[in-house]
Tab-separated table of N, CA and C in Angstrom:
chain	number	residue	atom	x	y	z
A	1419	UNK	N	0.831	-1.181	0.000
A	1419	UNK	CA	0.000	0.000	0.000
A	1419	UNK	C	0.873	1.241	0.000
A	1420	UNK	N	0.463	2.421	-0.071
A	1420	UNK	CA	0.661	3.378	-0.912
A	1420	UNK	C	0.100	4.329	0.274
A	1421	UNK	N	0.617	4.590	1.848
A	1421	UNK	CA	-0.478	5.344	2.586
A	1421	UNK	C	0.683	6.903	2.454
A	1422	UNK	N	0.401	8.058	2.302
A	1422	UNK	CA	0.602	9.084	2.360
A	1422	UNK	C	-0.040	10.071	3.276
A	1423	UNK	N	0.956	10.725	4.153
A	1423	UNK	CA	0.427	11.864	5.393
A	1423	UNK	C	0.812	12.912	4.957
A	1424	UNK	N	-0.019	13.742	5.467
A	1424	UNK	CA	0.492	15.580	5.045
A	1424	UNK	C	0.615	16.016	6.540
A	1425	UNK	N	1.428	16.877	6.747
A	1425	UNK	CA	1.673	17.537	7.835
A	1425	UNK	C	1.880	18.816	7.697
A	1426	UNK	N	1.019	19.796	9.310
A	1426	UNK	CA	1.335	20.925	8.897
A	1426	UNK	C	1.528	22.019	10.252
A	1427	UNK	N	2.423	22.154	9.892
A	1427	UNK	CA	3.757	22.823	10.486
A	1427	UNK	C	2.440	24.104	11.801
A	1428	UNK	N	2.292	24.034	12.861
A	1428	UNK	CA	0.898	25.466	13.414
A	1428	UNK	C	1.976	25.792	14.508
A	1429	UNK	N	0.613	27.039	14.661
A	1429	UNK	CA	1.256	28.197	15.568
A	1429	UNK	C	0.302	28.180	16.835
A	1430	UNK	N	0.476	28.713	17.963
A	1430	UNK	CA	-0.754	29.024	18.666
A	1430	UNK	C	-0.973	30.159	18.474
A	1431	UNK	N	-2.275	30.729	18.533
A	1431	UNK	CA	-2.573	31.775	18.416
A	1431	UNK	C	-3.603	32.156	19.585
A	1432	UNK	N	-3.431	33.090	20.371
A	1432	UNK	CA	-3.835	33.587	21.486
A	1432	UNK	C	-4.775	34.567	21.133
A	1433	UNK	N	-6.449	33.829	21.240
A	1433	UNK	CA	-7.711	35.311	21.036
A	1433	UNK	C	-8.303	35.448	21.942
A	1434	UNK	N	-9.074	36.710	21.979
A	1434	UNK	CA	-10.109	36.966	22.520
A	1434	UNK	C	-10.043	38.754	22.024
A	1435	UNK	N	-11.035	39.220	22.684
A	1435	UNK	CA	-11.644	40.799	22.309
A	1435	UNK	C	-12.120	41.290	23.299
A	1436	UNK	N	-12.100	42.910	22.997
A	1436	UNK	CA	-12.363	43.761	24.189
A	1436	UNK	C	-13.408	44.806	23.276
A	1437	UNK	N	-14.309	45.243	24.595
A	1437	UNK	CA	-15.049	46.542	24.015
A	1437	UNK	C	-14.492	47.400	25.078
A	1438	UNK	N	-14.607	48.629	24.549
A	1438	UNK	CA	-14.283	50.022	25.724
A	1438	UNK	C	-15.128	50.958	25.457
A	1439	UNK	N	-16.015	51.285	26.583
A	1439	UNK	CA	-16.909	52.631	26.064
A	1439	UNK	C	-18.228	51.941	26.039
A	1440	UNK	N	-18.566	50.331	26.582
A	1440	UNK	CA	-19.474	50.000	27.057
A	1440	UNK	C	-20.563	50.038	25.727
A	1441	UNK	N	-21.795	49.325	25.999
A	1441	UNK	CA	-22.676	48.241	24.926
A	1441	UNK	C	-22.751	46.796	25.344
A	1442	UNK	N	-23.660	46.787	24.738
A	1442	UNK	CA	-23.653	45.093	24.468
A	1442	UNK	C	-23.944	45.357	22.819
A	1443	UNK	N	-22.978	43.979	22.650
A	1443	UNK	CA	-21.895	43.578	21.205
A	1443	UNK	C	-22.235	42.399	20.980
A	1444	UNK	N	-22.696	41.713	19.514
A	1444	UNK	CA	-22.311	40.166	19.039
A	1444	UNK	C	-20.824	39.844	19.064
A	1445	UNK	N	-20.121	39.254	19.598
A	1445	UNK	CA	-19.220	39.067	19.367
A	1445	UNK	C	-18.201	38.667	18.107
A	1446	UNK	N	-17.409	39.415	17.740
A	1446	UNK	CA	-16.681	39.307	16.436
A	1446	UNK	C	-16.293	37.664	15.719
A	1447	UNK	N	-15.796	37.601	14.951
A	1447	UNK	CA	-15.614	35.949	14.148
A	1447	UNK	C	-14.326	35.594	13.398
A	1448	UNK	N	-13.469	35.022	14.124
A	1448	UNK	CA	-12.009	35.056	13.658
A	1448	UNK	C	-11.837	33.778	12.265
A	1449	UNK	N	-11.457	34.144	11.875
A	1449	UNK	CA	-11.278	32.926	10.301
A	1449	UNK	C	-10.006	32.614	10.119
A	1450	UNK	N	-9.526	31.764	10.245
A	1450	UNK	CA	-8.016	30.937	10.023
A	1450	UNK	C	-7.528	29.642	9.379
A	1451	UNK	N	-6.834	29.393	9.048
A	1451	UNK	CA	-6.454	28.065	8.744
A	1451	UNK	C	-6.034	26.750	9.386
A	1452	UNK	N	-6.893	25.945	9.314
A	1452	UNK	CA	-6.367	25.000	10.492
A	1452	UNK	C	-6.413	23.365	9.811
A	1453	UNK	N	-5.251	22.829	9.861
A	1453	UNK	CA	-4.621	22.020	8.754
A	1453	UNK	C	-5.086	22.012	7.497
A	1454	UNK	N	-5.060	23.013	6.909
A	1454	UNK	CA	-4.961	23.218	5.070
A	1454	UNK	C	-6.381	23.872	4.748
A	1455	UNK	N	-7.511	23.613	5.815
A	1455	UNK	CA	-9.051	23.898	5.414
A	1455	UNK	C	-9.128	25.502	6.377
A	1456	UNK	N	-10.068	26.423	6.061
A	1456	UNK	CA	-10.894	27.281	6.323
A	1456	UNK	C	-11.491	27.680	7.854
A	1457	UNK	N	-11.501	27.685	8.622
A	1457	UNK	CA	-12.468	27.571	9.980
A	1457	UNK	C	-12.759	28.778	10.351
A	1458	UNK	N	-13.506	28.872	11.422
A	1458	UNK	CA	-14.286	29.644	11.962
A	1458	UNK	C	-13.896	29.683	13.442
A	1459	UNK	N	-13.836	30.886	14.148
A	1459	UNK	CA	-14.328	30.631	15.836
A	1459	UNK	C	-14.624	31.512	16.526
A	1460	UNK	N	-16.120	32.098	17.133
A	1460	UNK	CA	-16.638	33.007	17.508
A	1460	UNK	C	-15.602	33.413	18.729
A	1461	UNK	N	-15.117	35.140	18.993
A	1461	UNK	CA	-14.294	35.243	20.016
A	1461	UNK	C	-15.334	35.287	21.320
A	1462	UNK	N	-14.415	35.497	22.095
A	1462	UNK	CA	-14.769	35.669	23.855
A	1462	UNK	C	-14.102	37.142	24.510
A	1463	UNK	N	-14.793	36.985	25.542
A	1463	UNK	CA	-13.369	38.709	26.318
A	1463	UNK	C	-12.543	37.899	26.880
A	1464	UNK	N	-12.484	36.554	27.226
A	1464	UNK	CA	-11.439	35.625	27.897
A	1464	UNK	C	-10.130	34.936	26.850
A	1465	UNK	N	-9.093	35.034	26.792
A	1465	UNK	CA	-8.083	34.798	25.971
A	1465	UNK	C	-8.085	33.432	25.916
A	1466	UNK	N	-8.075	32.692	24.570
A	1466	UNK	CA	-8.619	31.458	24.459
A	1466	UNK	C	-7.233	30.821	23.282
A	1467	UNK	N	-6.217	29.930	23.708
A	1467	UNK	CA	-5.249	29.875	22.205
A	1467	UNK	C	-5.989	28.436	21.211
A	1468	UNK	N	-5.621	28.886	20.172
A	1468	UNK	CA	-6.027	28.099	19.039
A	1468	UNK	C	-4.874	27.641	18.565
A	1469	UNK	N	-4.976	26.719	17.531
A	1469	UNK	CA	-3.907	26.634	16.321
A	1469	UNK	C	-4.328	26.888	15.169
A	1470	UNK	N	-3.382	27.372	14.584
A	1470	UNK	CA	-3.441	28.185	13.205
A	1470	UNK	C	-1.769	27.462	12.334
A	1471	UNK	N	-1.855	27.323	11.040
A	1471	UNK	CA	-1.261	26.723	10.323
A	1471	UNK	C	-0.292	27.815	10.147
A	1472	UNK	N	0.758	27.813	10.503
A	1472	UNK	CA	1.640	28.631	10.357
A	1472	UNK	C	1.852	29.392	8.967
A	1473	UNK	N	2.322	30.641	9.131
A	1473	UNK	CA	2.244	31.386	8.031
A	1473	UNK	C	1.150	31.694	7.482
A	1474	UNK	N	0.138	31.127	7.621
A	1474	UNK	CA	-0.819	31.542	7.088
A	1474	UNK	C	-1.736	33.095	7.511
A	1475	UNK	N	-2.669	33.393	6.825
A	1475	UNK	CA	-3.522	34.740	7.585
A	1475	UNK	C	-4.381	34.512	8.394
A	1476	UNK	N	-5.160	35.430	9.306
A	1476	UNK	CA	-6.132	35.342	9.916
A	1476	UNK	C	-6.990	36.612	9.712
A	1477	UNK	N	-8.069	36.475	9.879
A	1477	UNK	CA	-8.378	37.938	9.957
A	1477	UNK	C	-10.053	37.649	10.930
A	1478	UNK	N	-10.382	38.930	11.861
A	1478	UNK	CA	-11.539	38.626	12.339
A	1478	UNK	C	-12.469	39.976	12.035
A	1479	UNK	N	-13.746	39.401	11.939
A	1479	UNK	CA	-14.929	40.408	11.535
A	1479	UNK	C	-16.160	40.158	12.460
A	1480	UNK	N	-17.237	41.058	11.534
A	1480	UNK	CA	-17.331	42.199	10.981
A	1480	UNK	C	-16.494	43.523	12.230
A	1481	UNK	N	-15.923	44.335	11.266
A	1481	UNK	CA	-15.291	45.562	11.657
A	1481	UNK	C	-15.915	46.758	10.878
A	1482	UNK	N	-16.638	48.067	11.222
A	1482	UNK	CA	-17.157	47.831	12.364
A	1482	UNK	C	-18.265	46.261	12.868
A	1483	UNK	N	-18.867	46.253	14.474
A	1483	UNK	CA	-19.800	45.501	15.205
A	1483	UNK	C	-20.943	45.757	14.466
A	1484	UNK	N	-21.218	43.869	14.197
A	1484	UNK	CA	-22.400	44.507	13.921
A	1484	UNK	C	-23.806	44.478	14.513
A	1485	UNK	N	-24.252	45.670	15.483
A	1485	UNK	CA	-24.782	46.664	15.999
A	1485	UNK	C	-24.583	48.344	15.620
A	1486	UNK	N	-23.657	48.212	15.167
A	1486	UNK	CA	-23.102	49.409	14.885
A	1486	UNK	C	-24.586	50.424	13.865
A	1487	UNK	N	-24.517	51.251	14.034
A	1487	UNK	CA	-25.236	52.555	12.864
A	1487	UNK	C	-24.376	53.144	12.235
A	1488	UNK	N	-25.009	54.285	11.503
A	1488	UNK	CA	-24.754	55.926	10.890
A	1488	UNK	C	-23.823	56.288	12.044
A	1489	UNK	N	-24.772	56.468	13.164
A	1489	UNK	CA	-24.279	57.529	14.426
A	1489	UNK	C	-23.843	56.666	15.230
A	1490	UNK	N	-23.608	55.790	15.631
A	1490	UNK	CA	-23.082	55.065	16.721
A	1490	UNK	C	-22.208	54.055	15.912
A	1491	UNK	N	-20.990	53.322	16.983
A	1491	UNK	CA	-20.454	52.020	16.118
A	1491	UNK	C	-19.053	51.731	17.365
A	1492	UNK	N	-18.912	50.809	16.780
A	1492	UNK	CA	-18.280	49.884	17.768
A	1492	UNK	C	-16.832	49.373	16.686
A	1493	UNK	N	-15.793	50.377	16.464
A	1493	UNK	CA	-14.622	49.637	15.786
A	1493	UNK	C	-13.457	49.473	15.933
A	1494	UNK	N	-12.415	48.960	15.730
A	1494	UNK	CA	-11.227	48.507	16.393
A	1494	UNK	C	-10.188	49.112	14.951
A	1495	UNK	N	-9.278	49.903	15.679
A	1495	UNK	CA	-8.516	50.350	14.789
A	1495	UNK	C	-6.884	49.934	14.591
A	1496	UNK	N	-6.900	48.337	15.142
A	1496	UNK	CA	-5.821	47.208	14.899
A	1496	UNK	C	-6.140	46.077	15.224
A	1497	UNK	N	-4.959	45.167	15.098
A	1497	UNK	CA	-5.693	43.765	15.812
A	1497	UNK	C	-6.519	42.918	15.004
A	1498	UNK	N	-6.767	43.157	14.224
A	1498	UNK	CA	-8.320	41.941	13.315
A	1498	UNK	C	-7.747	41.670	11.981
A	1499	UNK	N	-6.514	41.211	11.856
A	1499	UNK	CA	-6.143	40.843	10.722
A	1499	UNK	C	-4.309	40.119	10.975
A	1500	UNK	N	-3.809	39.558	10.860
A	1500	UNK	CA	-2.525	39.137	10.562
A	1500	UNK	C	-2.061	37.778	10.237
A	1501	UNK	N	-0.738	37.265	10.409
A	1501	UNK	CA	-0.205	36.003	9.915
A	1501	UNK	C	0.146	35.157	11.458
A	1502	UNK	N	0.651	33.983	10.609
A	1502	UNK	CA	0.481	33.344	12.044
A	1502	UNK	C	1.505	32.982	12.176
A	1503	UNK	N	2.288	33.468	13.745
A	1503	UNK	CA	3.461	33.459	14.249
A	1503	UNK	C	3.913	33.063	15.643
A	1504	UNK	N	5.133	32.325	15.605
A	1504	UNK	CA	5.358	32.147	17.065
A	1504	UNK	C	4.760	33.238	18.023
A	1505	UNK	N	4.179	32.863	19.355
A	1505	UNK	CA	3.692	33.978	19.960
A	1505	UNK	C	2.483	34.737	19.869
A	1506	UNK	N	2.089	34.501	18.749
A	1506	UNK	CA	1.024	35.192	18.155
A	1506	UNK	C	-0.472	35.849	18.882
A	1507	UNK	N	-0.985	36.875	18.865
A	1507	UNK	CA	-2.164	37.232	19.615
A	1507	UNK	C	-3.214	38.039	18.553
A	1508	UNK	N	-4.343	37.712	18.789
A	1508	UNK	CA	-4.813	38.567	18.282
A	1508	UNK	C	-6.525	38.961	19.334
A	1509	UNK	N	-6.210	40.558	19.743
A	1509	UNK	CA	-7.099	40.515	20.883
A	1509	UNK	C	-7.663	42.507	20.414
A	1510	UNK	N	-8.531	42.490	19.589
A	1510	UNK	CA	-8.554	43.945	19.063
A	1510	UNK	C	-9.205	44.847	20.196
A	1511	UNK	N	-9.235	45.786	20.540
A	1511	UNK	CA	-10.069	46.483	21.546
A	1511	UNK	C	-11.227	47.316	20.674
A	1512	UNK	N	-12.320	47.203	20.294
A	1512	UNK	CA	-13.712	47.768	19.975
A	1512	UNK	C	-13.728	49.024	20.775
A	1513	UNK	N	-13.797	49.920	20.005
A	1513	UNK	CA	-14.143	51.258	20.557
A	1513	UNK	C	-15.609	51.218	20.277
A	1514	UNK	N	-16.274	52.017	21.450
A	1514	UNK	CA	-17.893	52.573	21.217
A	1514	UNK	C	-17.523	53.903	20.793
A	1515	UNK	N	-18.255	54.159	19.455
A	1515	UNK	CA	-17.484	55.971	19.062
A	1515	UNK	C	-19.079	56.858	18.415
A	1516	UNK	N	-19.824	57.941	18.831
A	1516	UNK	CA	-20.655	58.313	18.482
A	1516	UNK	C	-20.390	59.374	17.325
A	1517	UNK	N	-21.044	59.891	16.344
A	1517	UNK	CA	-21.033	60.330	15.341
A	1517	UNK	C	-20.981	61.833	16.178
A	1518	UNK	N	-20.313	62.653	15.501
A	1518	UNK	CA	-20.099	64.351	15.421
A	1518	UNK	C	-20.405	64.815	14.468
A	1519	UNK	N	-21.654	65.499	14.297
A	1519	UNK	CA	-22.009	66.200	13.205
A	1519	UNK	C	-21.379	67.808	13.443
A	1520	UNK	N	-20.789	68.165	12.767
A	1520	UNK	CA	-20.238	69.700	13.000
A	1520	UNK	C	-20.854	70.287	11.278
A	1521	UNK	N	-21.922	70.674	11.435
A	1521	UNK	CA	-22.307	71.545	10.331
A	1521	UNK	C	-21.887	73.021	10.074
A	1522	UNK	N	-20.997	73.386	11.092
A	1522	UNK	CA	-20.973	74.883	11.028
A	1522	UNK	C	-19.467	74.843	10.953
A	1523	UNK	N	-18.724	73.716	10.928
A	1523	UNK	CA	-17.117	73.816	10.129
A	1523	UNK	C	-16.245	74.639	11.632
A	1524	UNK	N	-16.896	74.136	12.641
A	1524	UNK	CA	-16.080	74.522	13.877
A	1524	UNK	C	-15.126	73.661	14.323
A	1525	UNK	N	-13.743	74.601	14.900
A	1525	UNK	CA	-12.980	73.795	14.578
A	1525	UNK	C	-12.840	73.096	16.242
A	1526	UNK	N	-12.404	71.637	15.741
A	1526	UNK	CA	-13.409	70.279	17.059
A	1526	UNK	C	-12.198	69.485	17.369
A	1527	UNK	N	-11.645	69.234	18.601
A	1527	UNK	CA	-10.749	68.310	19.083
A	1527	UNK	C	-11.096	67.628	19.663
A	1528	UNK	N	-11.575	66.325	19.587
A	1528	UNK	CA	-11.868	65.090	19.826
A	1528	UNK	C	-10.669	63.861	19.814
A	1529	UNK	N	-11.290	62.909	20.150
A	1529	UNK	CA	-10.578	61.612	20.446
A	1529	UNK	C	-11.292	60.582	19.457
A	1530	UNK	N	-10.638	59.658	18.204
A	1530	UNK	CA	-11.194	58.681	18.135
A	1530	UNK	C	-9.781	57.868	17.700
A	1531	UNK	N	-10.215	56.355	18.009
A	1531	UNK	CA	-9.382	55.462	18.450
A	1531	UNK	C	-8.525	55.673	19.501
A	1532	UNK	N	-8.694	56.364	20.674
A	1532	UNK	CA	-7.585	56.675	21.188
A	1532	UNK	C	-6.609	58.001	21.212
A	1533	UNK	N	-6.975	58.641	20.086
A	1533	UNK	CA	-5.236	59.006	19.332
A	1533	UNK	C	-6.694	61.126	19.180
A	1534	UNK	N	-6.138	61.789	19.862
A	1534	UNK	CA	-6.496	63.232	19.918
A	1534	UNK	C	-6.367	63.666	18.567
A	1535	UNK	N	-7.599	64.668	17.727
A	1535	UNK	CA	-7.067	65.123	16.680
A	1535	UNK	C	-8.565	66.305	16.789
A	1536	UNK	N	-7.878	67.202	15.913
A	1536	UNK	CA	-8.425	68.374	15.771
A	1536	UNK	C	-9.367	68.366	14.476
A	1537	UNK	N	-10.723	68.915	13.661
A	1537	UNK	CA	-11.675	68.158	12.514
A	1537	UNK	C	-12.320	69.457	12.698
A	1538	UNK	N	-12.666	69.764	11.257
A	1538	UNK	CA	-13.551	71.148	11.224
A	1538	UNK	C	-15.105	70.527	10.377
A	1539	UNK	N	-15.391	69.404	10.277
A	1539	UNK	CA	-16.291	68.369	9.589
A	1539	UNK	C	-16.904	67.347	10.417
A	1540	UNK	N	-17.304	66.369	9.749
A	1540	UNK	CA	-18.065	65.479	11.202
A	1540	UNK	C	-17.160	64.419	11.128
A	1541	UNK	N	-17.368	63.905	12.209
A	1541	UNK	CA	-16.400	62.626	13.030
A	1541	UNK	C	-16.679	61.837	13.797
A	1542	UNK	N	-16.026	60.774	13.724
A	1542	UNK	CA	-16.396	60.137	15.185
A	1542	UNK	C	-15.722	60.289	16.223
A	1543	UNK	N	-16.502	59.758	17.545
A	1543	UNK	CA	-15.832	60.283	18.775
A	1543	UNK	C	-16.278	58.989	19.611
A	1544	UNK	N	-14.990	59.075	20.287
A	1544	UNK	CA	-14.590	57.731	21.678
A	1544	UNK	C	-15.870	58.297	22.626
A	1545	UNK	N	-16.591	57.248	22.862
A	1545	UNK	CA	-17.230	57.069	23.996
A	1545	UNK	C	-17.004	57.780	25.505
A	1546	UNK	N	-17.481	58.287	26.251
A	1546	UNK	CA	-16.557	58.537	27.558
A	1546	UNK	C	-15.466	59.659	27.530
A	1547	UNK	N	-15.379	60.487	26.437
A	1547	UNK	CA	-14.022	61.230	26.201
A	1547	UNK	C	-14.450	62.585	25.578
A	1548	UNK	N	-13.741	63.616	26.018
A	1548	UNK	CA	-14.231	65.194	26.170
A	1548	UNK	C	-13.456	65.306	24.758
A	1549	UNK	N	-14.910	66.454	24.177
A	1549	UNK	CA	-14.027	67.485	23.109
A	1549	UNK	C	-13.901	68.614	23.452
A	1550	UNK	N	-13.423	69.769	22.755
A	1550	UNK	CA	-12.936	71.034	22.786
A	1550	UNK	C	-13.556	71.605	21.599
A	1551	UNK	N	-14.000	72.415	21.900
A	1551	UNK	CA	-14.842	73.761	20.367
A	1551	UNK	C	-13.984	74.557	20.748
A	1552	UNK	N	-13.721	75.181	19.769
A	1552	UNK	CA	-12.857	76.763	19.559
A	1552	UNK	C	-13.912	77.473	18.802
A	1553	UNK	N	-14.594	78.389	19.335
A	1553	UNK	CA	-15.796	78.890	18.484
A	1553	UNK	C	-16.169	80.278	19.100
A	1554	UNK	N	-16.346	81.013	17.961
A	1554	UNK	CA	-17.357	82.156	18.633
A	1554	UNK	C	-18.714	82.410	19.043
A	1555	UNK	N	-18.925	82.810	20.378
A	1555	UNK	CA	-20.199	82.773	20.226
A	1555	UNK	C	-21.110	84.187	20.333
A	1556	UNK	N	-22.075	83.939	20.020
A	1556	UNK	CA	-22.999	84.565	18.951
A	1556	UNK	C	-24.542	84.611	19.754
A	1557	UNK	N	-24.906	85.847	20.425
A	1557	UNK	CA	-26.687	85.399	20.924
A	1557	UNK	C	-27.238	86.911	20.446
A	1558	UNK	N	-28.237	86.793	19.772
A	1558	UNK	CA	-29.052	87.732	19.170
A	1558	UNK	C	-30.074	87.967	20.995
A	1559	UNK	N	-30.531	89.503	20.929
A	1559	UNK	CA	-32.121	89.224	21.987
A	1559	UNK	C	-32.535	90.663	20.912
A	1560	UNK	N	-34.132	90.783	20.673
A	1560	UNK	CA	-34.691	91.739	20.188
A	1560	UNK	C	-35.514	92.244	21.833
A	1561	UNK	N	-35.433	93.650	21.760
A	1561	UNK	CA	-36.125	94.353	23.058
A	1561	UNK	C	-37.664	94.636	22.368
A	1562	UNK	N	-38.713	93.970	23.103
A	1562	UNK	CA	-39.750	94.370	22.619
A	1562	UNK	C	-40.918	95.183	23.890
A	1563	UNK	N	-39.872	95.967	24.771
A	1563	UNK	CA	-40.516	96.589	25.869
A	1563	UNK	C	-39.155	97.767	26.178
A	1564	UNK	N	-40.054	98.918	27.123
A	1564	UNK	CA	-38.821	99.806	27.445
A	1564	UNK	C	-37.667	98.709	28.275
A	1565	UNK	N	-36.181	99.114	28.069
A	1565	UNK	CA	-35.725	98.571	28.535
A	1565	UNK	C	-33.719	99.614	28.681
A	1566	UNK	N	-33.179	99.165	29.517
A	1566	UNK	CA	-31.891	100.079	29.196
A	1566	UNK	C	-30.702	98.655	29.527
A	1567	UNK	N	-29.626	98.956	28.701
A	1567	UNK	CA	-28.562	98.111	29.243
A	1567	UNK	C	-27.855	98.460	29.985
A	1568	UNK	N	-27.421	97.414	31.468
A	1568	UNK	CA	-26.704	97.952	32.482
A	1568	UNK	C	-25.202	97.499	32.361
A	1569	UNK	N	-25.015	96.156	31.920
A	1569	UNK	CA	-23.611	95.692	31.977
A	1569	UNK	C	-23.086	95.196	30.854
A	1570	UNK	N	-21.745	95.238	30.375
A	1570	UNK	CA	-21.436	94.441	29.234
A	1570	UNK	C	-19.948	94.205	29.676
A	1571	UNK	N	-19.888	92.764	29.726
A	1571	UNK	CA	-17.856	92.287	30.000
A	1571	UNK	C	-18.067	91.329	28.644
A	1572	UNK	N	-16.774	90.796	28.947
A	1572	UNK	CA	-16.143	90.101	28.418
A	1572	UNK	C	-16.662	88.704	27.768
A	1573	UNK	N	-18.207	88.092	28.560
A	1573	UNK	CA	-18.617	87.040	28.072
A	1573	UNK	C	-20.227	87.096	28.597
A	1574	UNK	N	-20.782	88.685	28.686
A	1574	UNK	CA	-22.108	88.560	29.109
A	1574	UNK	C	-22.657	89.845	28.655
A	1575	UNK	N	-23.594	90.086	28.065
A	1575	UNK	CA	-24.789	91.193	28.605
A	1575	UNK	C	-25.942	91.204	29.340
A	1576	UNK	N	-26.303	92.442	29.961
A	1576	UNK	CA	-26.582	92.655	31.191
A	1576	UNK	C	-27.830	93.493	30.690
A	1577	UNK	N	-28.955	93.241	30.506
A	1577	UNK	CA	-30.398	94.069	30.280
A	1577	UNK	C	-31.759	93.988	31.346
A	1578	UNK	N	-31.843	95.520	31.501
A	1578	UNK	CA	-32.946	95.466	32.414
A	1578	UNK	C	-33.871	95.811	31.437
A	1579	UNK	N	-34.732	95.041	31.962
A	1579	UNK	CA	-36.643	94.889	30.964
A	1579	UNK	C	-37.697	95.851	32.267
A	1580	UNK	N	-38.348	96.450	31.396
A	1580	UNK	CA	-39.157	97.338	32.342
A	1580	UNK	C	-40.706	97.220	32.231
A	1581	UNK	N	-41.112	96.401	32.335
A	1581	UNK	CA	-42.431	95.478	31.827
A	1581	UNK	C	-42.057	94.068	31.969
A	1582	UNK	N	-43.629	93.340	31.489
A	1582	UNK	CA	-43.249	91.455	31.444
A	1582	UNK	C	-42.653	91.470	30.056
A	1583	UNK	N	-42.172	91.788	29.186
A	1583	UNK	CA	-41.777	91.712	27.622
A	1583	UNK	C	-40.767	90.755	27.312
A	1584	UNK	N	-40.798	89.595	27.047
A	1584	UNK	CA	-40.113	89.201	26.551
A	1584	UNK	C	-38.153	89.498	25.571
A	1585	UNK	N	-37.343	89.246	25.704
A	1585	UNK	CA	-36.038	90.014	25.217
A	1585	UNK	C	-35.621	88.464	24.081
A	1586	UNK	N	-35.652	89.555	22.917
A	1586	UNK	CA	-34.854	88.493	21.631
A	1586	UNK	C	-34.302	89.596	20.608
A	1587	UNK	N	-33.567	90.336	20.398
A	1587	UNK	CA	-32.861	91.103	19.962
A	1587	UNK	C	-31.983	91.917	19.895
A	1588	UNK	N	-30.714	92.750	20.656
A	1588	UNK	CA	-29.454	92.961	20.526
A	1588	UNK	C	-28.550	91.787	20.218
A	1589	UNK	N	-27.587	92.004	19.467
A	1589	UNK	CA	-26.570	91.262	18.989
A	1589	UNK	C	-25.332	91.612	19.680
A	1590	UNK	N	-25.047	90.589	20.255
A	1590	UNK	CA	-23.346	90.657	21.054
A	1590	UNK	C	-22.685	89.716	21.122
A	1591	UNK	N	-21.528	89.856	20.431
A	1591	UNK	CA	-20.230	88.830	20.095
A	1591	UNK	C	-19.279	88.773	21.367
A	1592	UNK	N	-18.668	87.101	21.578
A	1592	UNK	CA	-17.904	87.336	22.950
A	1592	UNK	C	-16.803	86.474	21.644
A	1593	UNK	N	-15.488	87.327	21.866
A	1593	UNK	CA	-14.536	86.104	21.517
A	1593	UNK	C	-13.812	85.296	22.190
C-alpha cells in the first residue's frame, strides 16, 4: 500500500476581544487556517489559544460591530487581521465611538481610536471622552418693551426689561 500523510507545520494563536466605552456587542468571528481547510471561531473577552497553520492569515470580523449605525459604532482600529506566528495574539479592543455632526465647520478636538485630533467636519468620537470647540459665540435678543442696558464684560450682557416683555434682539459677540 501506498499510505501518504500531510503535515502541517501550526502556531498558537492567542484570542479573545475587548469593548471600551461599554454596549452590548455580538461578538466578532475570527477565520483561520487549520490544517490546510478554512475555519471559523466566535471570540470571547477571555483569551482562548487556538492553532493556526503557520504562516498563514487570519483575519476577524465584521469591523465595524455589527450593531453598529450611521451615528453610533463599535470599531477597532488594529488587531483583526494578521499572519500566524510564534507567539502570536490577536485581541482587538472595539471602541464605542458616536457620530459628530459639526455643520458649522467649527474647529473640534476630539478623540477617536484613542489618538487626539483636531476636525472642522463630522467625526467620530470615543465614547466617555471630552471634546474642545474653539468657536465664537454669537446670541441675538430683540427688546420688545422699554428697557436700558446695564452691563457688558467680556462674556455677558446685562439688560434690564421694564415690563413682562419678553427680550430676543441685541446682537453681542464674545470672543
Amino acid at each position: 500500500t501506498n499510505d501518504s500523510q500531510t503535515y502541517y507545520y501550526q502556531q498558537r494563536l492567542s484570542v479573545s476581544y475587548t469593548v471600551s466605552g461599554g454596549g452590548t456587542v455580538t461578538a466578532p468571528t475570527l477565520t483561520r487556517t487549520v490544517l490546510g481547510a478554512s475555519g471559523t471561531t466566535t471570540l470571547t473577552t477571555t483569551a482562548t489559544d487556538l492553532w493556526v497553520d503557520g504562516g498563514t492569515t487570519w483575519s476577524i470580523s465584521p469591523n465595524p460591530l455589527t450593531e453598529s449605525t450611521s451615528s453610533e459604532r463599535w470599531v477597532a482600529s488594529t488587531g483583526t487581521s494578521g499572519t500566524a506566528s510564534a507567539g502570536g495574539t490577536a485581541n482587538p479592543t472595539y471602541r464605542r465611538q458616536y457620530l459628530l455632526t459639526n455643520p458649522n465647520a467649527l474647529s473640534v478636538t476630539r478623540t477617536n481610536n484613542g489618538t487626539s485630533a483636531t476636525i472642522t467636519g463630522n467625526g467620530f468620537v470615543d465614547a466617555s471622552t471630552d471634546i474642545t470647540v474653539a468657536a465664537t459665540y454669537s446670541q441675538t435678543w430683540t427688546i420688545t418693551a422699554a428697557s436700558w442696558i446695564y452691563d457688558v464684560t467680556a462674556s455677558s450682557i446685562g439688560i434690564q426689561i421694564l415690563g413682562d416683555q419678553a427680550v430676543s434682539g441685541i446682537t453681542y459677540n464674545t470672543n
